[in-house]
Short mmCIF file of C-alpha atoms and ligand atoms in Angstrom, two decimals:
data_model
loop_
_atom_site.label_atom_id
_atom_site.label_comp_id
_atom_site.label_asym_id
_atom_site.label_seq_id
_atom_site.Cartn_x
_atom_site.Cartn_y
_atom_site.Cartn_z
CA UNK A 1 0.00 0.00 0.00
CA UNK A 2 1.39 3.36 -0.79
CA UNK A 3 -1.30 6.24 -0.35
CA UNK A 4 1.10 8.61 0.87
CA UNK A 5 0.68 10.73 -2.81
CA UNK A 6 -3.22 11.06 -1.91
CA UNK A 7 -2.73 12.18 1.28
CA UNK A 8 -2.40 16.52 2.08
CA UNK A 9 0.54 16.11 4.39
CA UNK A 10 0.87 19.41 7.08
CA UNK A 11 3.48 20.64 9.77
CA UNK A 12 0.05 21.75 11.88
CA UNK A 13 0.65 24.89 14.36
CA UNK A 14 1.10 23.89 17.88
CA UNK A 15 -0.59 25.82 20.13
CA UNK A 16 0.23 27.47 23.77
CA UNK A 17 0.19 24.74 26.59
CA UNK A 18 -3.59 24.38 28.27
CA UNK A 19 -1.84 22.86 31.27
CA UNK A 20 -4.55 22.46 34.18
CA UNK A 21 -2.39 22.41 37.53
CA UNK A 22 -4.33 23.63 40.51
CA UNK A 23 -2.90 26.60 41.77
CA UNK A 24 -1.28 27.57 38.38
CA UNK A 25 -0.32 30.60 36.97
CA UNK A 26 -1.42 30.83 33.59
CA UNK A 27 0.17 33.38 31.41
CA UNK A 28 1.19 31.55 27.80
CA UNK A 29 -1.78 32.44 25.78
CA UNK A 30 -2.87 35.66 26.23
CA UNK A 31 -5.86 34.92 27.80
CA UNK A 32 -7.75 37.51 29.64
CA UNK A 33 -7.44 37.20 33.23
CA UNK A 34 -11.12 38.35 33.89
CA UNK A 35 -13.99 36.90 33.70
CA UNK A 36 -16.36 38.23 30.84
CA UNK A 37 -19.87 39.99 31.72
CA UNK A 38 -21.92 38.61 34.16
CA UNK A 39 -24.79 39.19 31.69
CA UNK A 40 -23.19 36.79 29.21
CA UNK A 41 -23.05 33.65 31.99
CA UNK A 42 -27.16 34.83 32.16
CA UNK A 43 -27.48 34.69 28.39
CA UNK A 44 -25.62 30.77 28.29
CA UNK A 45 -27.78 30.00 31.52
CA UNK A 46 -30.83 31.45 30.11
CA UNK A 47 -30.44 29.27 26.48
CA UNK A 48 -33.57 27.97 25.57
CA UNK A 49 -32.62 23.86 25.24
CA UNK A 50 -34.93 23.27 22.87
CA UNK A 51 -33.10 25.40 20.46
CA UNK A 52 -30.38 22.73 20.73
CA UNK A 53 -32.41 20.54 18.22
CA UNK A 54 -32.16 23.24 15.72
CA UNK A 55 -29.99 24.47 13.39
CA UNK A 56 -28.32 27.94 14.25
CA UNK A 57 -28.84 30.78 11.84
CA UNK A 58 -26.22 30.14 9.34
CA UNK A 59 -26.02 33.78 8.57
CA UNK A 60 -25.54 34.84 12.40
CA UNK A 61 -27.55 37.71 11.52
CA UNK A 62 -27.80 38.68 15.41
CA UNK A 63 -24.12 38.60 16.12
CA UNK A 64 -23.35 40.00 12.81
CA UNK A 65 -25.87 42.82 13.36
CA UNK A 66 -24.83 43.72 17.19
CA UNK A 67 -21.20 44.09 15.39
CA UNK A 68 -22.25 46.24 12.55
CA UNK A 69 -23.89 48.40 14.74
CA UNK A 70 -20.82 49.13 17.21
CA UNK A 71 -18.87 49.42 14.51
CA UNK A 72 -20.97 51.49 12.60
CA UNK A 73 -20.71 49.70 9.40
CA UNK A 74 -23.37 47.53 7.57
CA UNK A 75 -24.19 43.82 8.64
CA UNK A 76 -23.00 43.12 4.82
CA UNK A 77 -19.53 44.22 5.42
CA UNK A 78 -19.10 41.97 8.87
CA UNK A 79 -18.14 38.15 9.00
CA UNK A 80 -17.80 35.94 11.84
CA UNK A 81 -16.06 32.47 12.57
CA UNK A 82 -15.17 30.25 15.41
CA UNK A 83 -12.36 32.78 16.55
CA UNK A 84 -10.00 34.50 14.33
CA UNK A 85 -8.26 31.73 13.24
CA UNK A 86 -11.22 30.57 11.62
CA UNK A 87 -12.25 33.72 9.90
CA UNK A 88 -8.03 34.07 9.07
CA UNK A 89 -8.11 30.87 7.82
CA UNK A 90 -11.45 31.42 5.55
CA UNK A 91 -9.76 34.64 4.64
CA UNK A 92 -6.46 32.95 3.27
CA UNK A 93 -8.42 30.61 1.26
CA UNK A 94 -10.95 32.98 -0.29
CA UNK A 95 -8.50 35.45 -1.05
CA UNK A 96 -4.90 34.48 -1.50
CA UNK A 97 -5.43 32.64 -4.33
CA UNK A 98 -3.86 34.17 -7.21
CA UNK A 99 -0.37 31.63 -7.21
CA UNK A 100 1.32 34.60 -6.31
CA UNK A 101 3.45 34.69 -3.03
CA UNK A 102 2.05 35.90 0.20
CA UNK A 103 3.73 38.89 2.28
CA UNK A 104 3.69 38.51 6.06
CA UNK A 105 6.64 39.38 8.45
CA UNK A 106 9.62 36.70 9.24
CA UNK A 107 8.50 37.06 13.29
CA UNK A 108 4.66 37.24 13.32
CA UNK A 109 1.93 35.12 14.66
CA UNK A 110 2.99 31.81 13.88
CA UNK A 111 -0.19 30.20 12.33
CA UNK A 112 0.40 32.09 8.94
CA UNK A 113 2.67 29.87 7.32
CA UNK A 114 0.96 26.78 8.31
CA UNK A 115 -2.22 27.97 6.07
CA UNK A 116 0.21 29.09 3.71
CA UNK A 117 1.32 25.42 3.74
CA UNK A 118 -1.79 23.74 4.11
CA UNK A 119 -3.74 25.51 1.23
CA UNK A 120 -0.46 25.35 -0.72
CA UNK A 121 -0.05 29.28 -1.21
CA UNK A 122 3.49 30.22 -1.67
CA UNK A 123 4.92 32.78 0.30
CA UNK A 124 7.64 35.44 1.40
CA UNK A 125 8.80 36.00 4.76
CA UNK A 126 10.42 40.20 4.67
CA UNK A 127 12.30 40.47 7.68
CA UNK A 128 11.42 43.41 10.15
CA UNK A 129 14.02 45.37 11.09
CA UNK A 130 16.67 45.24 13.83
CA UNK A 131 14.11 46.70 16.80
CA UNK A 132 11.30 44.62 15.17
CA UNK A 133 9.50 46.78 13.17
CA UNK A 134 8.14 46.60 9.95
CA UNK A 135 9.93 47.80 7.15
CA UNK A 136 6.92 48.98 4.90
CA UNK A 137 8.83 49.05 1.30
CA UNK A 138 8.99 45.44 1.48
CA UNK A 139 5.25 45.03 1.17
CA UNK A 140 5.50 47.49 -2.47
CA UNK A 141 6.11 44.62 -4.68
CA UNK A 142 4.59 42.02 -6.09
CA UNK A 143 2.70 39.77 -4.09
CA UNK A 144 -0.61 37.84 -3.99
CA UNK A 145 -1.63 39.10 -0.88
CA UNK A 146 -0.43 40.59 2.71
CA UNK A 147 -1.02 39.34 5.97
CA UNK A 148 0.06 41.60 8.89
CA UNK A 149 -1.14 41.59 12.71
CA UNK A 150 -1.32 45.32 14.22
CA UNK A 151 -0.36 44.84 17.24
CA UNK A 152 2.33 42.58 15.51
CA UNK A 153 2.50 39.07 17.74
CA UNK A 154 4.76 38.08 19.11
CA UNK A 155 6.44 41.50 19.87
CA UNK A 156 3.55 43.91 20.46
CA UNK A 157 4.42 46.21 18.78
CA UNK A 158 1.93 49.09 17.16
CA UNK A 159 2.49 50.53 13.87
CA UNK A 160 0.44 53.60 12.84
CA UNK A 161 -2.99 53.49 10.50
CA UNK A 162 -0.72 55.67 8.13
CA UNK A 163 1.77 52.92 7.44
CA UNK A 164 -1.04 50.21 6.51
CA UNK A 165 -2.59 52.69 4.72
CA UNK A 166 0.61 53.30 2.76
CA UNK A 167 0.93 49.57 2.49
CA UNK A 168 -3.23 48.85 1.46
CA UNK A 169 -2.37 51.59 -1.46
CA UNK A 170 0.42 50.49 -2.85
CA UNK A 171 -1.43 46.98 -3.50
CA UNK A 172 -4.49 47.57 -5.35
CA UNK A 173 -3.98 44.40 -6.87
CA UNK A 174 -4.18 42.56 -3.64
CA UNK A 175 -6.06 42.01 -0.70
CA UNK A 176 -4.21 43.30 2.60
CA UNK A 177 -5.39 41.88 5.73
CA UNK A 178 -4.71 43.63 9.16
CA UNK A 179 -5.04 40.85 12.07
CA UNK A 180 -6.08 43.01 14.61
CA UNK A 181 -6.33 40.89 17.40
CA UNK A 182 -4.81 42.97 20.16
CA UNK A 183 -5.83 46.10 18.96
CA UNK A 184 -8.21 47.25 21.68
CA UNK A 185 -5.30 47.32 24.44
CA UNK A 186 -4.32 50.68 23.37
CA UNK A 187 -3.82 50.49 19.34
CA UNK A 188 -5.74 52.82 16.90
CA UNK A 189 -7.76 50.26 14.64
CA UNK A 190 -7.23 50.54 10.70
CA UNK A 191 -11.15 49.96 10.84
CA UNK A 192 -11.55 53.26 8.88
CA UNK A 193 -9.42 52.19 6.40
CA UNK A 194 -12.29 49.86 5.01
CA UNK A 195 -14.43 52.75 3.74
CA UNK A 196 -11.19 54.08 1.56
CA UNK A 197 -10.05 51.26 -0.03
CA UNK A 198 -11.95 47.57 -1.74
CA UNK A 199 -8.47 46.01 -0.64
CA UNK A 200 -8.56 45.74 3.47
CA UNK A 201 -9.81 43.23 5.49
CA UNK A 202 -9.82 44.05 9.12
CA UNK A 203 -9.71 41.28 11.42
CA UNK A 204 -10.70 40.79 15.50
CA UNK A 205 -11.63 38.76 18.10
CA UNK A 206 -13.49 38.55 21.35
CA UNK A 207 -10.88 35.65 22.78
CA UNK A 208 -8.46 38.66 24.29
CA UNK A 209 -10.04 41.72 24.75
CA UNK A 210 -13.56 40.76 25.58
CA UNK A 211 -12.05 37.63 27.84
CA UNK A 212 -13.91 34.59 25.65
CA UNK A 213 -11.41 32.85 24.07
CA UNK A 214 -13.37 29.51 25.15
CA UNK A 215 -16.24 30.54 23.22
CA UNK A 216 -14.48 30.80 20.04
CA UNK A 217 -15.82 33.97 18.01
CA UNK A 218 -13.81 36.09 15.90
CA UNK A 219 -14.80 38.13 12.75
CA UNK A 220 -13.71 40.24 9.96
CA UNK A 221 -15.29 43.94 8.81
CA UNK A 222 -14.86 45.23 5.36
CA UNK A 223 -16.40 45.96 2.15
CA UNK A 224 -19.55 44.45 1.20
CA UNK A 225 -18.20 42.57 -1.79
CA UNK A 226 -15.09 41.24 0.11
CA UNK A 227 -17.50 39.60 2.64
CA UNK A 228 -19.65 37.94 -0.03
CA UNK A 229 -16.98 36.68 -1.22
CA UNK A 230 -15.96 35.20 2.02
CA UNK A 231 -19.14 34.03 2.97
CA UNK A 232 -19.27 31.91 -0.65
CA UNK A 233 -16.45 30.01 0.32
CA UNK A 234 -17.19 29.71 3.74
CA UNK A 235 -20.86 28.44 2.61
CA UNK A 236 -18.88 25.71 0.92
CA UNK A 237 -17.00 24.58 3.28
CA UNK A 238 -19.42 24.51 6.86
CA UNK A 239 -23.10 26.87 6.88
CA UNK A 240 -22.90 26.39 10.47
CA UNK A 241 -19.75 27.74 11.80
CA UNK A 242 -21.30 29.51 14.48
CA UNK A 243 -23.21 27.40 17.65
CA UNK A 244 -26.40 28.68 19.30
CA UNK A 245 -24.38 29.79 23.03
CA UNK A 246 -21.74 31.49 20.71
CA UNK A 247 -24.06 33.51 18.99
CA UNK A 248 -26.05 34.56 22.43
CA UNK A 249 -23.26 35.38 24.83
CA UNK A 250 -21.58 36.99 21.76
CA UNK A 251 -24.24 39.67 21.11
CA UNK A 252 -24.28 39.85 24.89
CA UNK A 253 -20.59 40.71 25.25
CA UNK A 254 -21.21 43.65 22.76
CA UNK A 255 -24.06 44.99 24.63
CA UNK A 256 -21.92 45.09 27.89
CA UNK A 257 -19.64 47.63 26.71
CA UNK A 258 -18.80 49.79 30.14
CA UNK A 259 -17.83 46.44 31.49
CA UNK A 260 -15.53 45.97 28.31
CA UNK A 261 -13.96 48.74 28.38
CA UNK A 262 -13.40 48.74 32.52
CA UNK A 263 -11.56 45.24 31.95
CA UNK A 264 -9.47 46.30 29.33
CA UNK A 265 -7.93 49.35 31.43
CA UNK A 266 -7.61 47.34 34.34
CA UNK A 267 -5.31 45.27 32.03
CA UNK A 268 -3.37 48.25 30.28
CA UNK A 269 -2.76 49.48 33.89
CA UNK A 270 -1.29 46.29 34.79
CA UNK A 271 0.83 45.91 31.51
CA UNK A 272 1.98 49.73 32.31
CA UNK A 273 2.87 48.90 35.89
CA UNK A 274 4.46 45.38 34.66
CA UNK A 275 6.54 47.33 32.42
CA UNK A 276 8.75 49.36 35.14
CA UNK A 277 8.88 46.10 37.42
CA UNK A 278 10.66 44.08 34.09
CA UNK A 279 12.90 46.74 33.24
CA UNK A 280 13.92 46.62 37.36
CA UNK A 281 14.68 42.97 36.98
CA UNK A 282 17.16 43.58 34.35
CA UNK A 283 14.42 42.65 31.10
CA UNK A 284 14.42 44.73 28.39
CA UNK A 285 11.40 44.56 25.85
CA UNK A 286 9.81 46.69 22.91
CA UNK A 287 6.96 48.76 23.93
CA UNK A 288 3.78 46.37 23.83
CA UNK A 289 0.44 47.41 22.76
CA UNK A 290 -1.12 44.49 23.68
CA UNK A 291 -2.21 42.35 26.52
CA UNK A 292 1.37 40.72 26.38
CA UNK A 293 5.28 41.73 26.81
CA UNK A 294 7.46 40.21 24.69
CA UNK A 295 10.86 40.50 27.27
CA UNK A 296 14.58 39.49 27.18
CA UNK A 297 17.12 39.17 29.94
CA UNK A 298 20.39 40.70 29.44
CA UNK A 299 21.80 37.87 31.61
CA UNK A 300 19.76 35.25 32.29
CA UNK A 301 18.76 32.75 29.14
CA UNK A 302 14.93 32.96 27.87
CA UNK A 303 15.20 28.90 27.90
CA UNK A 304 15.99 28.57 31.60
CA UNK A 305 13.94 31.25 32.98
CA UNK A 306 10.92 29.43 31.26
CA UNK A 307 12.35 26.16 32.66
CA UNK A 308 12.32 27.89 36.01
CA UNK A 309 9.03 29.99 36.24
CA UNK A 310 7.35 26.56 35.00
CA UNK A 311 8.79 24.39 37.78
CA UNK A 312 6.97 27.21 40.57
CA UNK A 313 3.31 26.46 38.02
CA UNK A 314 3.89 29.59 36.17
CA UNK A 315 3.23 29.13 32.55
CA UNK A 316 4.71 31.93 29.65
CA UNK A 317 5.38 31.07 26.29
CA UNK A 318 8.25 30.76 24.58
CA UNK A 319 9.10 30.10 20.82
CA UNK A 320 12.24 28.35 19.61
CA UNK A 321 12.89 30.50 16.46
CA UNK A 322 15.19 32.30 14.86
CA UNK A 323 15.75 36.09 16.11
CA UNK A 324 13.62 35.47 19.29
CA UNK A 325 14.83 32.38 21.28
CA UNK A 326 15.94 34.75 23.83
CA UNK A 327 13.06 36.08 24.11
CA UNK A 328 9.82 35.39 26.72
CA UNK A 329 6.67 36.34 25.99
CA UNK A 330 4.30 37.08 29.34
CA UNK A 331 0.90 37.75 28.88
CA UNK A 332 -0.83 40.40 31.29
CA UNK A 333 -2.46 38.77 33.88
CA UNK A 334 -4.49 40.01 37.40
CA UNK A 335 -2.15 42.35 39.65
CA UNK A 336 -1.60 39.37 42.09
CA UNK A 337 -0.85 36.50 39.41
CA UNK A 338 1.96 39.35 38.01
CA UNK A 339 3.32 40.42 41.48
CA UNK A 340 3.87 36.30 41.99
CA UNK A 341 5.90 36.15 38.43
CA UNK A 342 7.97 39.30 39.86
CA UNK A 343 8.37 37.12 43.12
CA UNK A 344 9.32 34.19 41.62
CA UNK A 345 11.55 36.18 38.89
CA UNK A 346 13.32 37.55 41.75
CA UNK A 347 14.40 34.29 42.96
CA UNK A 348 15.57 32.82 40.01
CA UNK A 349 17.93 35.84 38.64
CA UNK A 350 19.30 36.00 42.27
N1 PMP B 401 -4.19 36.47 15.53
C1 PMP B 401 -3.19 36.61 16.41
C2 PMP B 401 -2.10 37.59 16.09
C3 PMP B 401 -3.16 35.85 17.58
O1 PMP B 401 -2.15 35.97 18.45
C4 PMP B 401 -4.21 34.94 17.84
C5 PMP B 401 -4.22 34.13 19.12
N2 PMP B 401 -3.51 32.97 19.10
C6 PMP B 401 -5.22 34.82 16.88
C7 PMP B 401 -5.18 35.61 15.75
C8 PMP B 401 -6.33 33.83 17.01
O2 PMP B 401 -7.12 34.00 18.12
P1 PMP B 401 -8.59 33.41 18.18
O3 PMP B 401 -8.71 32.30 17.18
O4 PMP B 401 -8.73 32.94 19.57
O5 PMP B 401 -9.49 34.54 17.85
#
């Protein structure tokens, strides 16, 4: 038997840890630490069980709509999926399809090349520069499509709305699509973009931000005919991406935005106050934007400190690559959970 020609072959993208030690400190994922509004527990407790036996709406119309109106764009220019990397994944498909190579940075969120790979869309990797920034000339060639997070992952970093826009009109050709999963931890969103140009997909998610990354919901905002055409494929591929609790506690979350907003400063105040506490311990780091810092020791080795801060149940990520194997990244958690990684930080550099 030799099958192995029939078979689409993948190096799949392995995600953070979900280790479940009591007592843990969990801070590899970028997880919110906060619970998300008590109004969207009551919408999953309140879910009629009969609807179970149905169908959902395979249009989402309700999410779809609560997001068009807080955005203040039309329902027909919003999409949603089971997180981001669903509607990211949807979005590669539908639109980077030309046979053309791909743009996204050489350090950037990691599940990029593994679509790339597994929908067989060739791609270039430009390099950012030396204090990991984006050089935007290399996106003013030819390419079949750019893929950029703002807030770039891992390093946090925030580039301005002017640079994408530079980079959205020097590609007319192709579709540019700005992952904007940590934008709402400080960033200014390219949302506006999306009423000046046909060529920019914006995406976001409610795993970070709005603290439901266990519900899975994510979505994309752009012009109308971009979202047809993502709907088509997505249409022939799964009609119901979206389940019945996701689509309640969803609309919910978006209703319950003093709550949002109060949760996402109490996190920015943490990452601010985290900030001077790193940079006491000897880290040094670029400025993050998002609900994670992305640090380096100038003594101690990346590899042993996460050796260490796992042996006291304290979980951070970090990545084995080239350019950032020194390098930590330490997502924002509660005030107490980060005064306990300063602790145990302490101990280990002594
Ligand atoms: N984009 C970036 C840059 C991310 O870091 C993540 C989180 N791993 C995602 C997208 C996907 O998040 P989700 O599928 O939970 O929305």
């Amino acid at each position: 038997m030799n099958y192995d020609a029939c078979v689409r072959t993948v190096e799949p993208y392995v995600p953070g840890e979900q280790p479940n030690q009591p007592g843990m400190i969990k801070l590899n994922t970028n997880e919110c630490p906060y619970p998300p509004a008590p109004s969207v527990a009551e919408a999953i407790r309140q879910m009629d069980m009969d609807k179970l036996r149905l169908y959902p709406d395979p249009e989402a119309k309700e999410l779809t709509g609560a997001l068009a109106d807080y955005y203040h764009v039309k329902k027909e220019q919003v999409f949603v999926g089971v997180g981001s990397d669903d509607v990211l994944s949807m979005a590669f498909l539908t639109f980077f399809n030309s046979g053309r190579p791909i743009l996204f940075p050489d350090i950037t969120y990691s599940f990029y090349d593994v679509w790339a790979n597994l929908y067989r869309i060739p791609f270039e990797r430009p390099k950012l520069d030396e204090n990991f920034r984006i050089v935007k000339e290399d996106y003013k060639k030819e390419n079949g499509g750019i893929v950029i997070p703002n807030p770039n992952a891992p390093t946090g970093i925030l580039e301005g709305v002017d640079t994408f826009e530079e980079i959205v009109k020097a590609n007319p050709d192709s579709i540019v699509i700005i992952d904007e999963a940590y934008i709402d931890f400080g960033g200014e969103s390219c949302l506006p973009l999306i009423e000046k140009y046909e060529n920019v997909l914006v995406v976001q998610t409610f795993s970070k931000s709005r603290a439901m990354a266990g519900m899975r919901i994510g979505f994309a905002i752009g012009n109308e005919k971009l979202i047809r055409y993502l709907n088509d494929v997505k249409f022939s591929f799964n009609s119901y991406t979206m389940n019945q609790t996701a689509l309640a506690a969803g609309v919910k979350s978006i209703e319950e935005d003093a709550y949002f907003k109060e949760s996402v400063a109490k996190v920015i105040r943490t990452r601010e106050a985290a900030k001077l506490r790193l940079r006491e311990l000897g880290f040094t780091f670029p400025d993050s934007y998002s609900n994670f810092i992305f640090a380096t020791h100038r003594e101690k080795k990346a590899s042993d400190l996460f050796e260490q801060l796992k042996t006291r149940n304290i979980y951070v990520r970090y990545f084995d690559a080239e350019r950032i194997c020194n390098y930590l990244r330490i997502s924002i958690g509660t005030d107490e959970e980060m005064e306990a990684v300063f602790r145990a930080l302490q101990e280990i550099l002594q």
